[in-house]
Coordinates of C-alpha atoms and ligand atoms in Angstrom, one line a residue:
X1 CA 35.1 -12.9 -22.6
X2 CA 38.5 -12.1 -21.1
X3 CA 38.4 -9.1 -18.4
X4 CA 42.0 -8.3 -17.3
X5 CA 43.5 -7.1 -13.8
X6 CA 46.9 -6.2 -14.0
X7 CA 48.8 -6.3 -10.9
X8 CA 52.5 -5.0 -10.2
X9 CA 54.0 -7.6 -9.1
X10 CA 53.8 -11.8 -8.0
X11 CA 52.4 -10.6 -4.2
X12 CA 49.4 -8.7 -5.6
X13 CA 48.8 -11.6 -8.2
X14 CA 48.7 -14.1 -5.3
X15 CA 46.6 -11.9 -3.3
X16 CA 44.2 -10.9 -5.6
X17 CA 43.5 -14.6 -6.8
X18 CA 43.0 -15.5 -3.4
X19 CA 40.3 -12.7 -2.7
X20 CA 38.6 -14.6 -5.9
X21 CA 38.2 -18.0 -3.9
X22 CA 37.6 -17.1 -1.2
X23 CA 35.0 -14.8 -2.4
X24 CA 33.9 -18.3 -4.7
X25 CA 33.8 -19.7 -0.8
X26 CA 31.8 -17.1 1.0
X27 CA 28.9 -16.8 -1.7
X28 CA 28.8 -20.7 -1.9
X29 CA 30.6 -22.7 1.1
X30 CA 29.7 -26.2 -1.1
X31 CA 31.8 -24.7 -4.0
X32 CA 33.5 -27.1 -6.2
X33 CA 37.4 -25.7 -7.2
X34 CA 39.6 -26.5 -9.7
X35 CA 43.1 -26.5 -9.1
X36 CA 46.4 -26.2 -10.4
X37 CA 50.2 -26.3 -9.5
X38 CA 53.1 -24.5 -10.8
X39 CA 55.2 -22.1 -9.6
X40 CA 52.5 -19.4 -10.5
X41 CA 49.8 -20.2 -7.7
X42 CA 52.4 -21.3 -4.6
X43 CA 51.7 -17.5 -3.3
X44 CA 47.9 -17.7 -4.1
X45 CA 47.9 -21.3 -1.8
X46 CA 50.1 -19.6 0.6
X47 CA 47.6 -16.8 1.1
X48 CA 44.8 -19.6 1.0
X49 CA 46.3 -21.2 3.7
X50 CA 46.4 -18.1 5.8
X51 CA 43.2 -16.9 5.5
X52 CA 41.6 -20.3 6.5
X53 CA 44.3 -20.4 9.9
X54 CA 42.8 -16.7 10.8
X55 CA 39.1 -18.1 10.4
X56 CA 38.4 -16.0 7.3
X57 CA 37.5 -18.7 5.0
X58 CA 36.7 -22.7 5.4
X59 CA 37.3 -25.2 3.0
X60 CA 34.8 -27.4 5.1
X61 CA 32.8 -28.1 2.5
X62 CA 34.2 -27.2 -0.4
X63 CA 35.3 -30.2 -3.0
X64 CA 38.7 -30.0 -5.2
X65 CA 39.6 -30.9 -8.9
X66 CA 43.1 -30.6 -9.8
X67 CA 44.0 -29.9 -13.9
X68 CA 46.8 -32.5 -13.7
X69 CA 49.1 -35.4 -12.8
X70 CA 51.8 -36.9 -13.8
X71 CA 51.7 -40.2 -15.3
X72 CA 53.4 -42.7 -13.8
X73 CA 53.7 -41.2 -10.6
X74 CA 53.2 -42.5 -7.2
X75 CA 51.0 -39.9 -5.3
X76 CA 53.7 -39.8 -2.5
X77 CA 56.7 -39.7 -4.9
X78 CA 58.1 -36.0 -4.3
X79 CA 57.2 -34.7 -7.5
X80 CA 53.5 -35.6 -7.6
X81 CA 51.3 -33.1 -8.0
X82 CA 49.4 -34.7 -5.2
X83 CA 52.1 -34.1 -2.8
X84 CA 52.3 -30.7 -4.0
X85 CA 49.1 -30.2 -3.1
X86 CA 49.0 -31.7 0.3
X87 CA 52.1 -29.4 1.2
X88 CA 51.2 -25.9 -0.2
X89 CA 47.6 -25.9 0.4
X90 CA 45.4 -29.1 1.3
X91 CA 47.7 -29.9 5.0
X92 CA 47.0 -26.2 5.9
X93 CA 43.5 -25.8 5.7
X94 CA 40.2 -27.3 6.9
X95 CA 39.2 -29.4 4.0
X96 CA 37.7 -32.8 4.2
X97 CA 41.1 -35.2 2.2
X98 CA 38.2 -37.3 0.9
X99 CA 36.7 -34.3 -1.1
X100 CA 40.0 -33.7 -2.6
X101 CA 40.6 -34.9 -6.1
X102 CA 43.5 -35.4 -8.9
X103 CA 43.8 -37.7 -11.6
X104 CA 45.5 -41.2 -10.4
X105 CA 49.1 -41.1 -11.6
X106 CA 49.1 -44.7 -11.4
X107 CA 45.9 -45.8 -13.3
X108 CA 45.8 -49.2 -14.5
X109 CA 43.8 -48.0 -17.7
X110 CA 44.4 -43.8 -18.1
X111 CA 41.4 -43.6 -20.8
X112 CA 39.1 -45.1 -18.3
X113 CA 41.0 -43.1 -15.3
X114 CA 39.9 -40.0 -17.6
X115 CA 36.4 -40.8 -18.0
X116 CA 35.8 -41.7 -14.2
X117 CA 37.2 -38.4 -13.5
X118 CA 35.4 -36.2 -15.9
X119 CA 32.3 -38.5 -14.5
X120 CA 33.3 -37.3 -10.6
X121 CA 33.5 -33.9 -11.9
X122 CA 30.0 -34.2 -13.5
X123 CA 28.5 -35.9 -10.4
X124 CA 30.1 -32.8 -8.1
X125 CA 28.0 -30.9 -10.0
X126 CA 30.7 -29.4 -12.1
X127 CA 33.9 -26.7 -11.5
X128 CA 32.6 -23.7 -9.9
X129 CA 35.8 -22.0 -10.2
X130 CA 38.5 -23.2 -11.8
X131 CA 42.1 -22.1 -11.5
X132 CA 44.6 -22.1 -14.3
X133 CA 48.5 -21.4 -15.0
X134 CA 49.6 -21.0 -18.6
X135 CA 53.1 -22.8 -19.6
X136 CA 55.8 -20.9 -21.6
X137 CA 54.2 -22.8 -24.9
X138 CA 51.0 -21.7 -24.2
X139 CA 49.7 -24.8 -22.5
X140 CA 46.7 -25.0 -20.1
X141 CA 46.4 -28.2 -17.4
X142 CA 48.7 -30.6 -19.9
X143 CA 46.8 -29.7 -22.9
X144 CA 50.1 -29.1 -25.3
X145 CA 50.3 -27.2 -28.5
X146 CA 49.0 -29.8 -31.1
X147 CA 46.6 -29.8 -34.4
X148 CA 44.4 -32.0 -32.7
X149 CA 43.0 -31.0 -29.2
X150 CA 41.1 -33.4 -26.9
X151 CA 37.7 -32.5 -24.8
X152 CA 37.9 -35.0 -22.1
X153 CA 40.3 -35.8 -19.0
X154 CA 42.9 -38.0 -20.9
X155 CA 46.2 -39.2 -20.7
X156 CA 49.1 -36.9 -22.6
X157 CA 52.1 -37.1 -24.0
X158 CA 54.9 -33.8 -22.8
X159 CA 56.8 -31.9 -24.9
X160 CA 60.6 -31.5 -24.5
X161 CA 59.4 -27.9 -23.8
X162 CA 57.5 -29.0 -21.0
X163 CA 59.7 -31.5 -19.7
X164 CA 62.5 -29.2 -19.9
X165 CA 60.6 -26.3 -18.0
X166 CA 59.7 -28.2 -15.3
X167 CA 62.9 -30.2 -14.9
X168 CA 63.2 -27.6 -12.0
X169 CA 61.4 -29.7 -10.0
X170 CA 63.1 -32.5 -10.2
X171 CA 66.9 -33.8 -10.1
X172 CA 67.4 -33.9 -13.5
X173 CA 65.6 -33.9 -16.7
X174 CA 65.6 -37.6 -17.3
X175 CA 63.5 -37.8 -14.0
X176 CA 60.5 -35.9 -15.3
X177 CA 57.7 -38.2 -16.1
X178 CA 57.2 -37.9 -20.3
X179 CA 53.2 -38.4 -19.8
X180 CA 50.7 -36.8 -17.7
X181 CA 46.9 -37.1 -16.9
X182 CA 45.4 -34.2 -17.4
X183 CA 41.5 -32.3 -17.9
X184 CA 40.7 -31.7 -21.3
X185 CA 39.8 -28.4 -22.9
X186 CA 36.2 -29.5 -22.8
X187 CA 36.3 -30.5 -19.0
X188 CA 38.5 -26.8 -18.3
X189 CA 35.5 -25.1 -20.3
X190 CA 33.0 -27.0 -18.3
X191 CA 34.0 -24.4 -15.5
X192 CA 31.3 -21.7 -14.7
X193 CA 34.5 -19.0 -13.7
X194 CA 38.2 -19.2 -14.7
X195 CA 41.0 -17.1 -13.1
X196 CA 44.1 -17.7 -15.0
X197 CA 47.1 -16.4 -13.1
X198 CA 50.3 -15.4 -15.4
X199 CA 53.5 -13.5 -14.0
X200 CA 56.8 -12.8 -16.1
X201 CA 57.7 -12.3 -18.9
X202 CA 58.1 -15.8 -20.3
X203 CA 54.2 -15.8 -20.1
X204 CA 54.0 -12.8 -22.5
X205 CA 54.4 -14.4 -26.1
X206 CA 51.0 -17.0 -24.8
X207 CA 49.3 -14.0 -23.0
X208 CA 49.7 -12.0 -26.3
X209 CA 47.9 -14.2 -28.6
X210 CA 44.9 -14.8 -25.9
X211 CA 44.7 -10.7 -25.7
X212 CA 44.8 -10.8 -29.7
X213 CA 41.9 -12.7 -29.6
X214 CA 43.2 -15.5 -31.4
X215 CA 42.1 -19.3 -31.5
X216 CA 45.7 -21.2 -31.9
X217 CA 45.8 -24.8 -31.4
X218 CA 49.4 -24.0 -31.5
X219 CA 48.7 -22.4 -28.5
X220 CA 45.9 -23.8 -26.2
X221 CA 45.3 -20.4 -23.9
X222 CA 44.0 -18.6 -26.6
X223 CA 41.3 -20.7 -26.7
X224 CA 40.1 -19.3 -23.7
X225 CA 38.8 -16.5 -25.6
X226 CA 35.8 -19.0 -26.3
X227 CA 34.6 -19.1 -22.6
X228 CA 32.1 -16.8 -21.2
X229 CA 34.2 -16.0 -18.1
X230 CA 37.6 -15.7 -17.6
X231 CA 39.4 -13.3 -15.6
X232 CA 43.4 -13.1 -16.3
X233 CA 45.4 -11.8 -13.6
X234 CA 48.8 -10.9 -14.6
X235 CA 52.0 -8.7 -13.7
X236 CA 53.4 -6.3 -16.0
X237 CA 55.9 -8.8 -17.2
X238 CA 53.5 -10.9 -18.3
X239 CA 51.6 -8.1 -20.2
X240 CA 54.7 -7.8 -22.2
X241 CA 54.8 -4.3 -20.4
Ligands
F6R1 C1 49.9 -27.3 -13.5 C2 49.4 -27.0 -14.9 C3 50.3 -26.3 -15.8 C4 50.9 -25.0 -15.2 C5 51.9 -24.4 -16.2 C6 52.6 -23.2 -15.6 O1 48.8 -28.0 -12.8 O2 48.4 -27.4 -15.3 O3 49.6 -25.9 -17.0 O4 49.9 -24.1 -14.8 O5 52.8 -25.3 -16.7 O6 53.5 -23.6 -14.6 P1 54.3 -22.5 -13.7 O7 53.2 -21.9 -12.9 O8 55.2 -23.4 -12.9 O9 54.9 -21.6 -14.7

């Protein structure tokens, strides 16, 4: 079931998500997260980061799973998700590095990469909470519009819509990585909570057909109307407001 905040604008978004971990944190200190990166949660890390400096919340014992990595990537090459992570949230805060988790850009063999990972996940106990962003085609983790959708952690092809979104991030399109590792829709559903954070109005066409109640393939957020707990936060843009 989808319950819906609506926030006016990318501060209260951030801040609102972040009241939902650490709320995830206070009720169960051992809580397993799931992560993602983006644009969209930067603010939400940010605020993260800040409540853990003023004592508010410890990551002490909590354990990470991040959606995603690129594939090949280095885990120190400047685009790596992994290095995202270490600079926006996991250098700020009191967590253990060892309990922190993402797919390994550099895996000899991604299919068994994806089943070790999926396996670690299992053997955490499972994703308490997991984040999620939604990209402009409707993608969740790297789980792109297709016919055919996988379950498990596995490694993906991007499409040029992808690539050419998040060319930001790098110095030019030809240096985004065309494959990625990324959690399946079965492993994202495995998640006892979701929060999926959307702001602007690029999100509005995939935000539409998840509040339509629609199951697209074409368009892997609306699938999330299939889980039994997902909150969307979202500005007004995003709401197609
Ligand atoms: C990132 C991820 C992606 C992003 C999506 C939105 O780990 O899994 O699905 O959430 O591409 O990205 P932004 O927030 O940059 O618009």
């Amino acid at each position: 079931m989808i319950r819906i905040l609506v926030c006016e604008d990318y501060a209260e978004v951030s801040r609102r998500a972040a009241d939902i971990v650490a709320a995830q944190l206070s009720g169960k200190p051992d809580s397993v997260l799931g992560f993602a990166t983006g644009s969209t949660p930067e603010g939400m890390y940010a605020e993260l980061a800040r409540d853990c400096g003023e004592g508010r919340i410890s990551f002490a014992r909590a354990c990470t799973f991040n959606l995603d990595e690129y594939y090949p990537i280095s885990s120190d090459a400047p685009c790596s998700y992994r290095r995202y992570m270490e600079e926006n949230l996991f250098s700020r805060i009191d967590i253990d590095p060892a309990n922190t988790h993402l797919p390994n850009g550099l895996a000899e063999d991604p299919e068994a990469e994806g089943k070790h990972y999926d396996e670690m996940i299992a053997a955490a106990g499972g994703i308490d909470l997991q984040v999620l962003g939604v990209g402009r085609n409707g993608h969740i983790g790297f789980n792109e519009p297709d016919e055919v959708l996988i379950l498990g952690t596995h490694c993906t092809k991007l499409t040029p819509s992808t690539i050419s979104a998040n060319s930001r991030f790098f110095a030019s399109e030809d240096e985004v990585p065309k494959r990625a590792m990324t959690m399946g829709l079965g492993t994202i559903f495995g998640a006892k909570h979701i929060i999926l954070l959307a702001t602007g109005a690029e999100k509005a066409e995939p935000i539409s057909h998840l509040l339509a109640g629609e199951l697209r393939t074409d368009c892997p957020v609306s699938l999330l109307n299939l889980h039994p707990d997902v909150l969307l936060i979202a500005d007004r843009a995003a709401m197609g407001e």
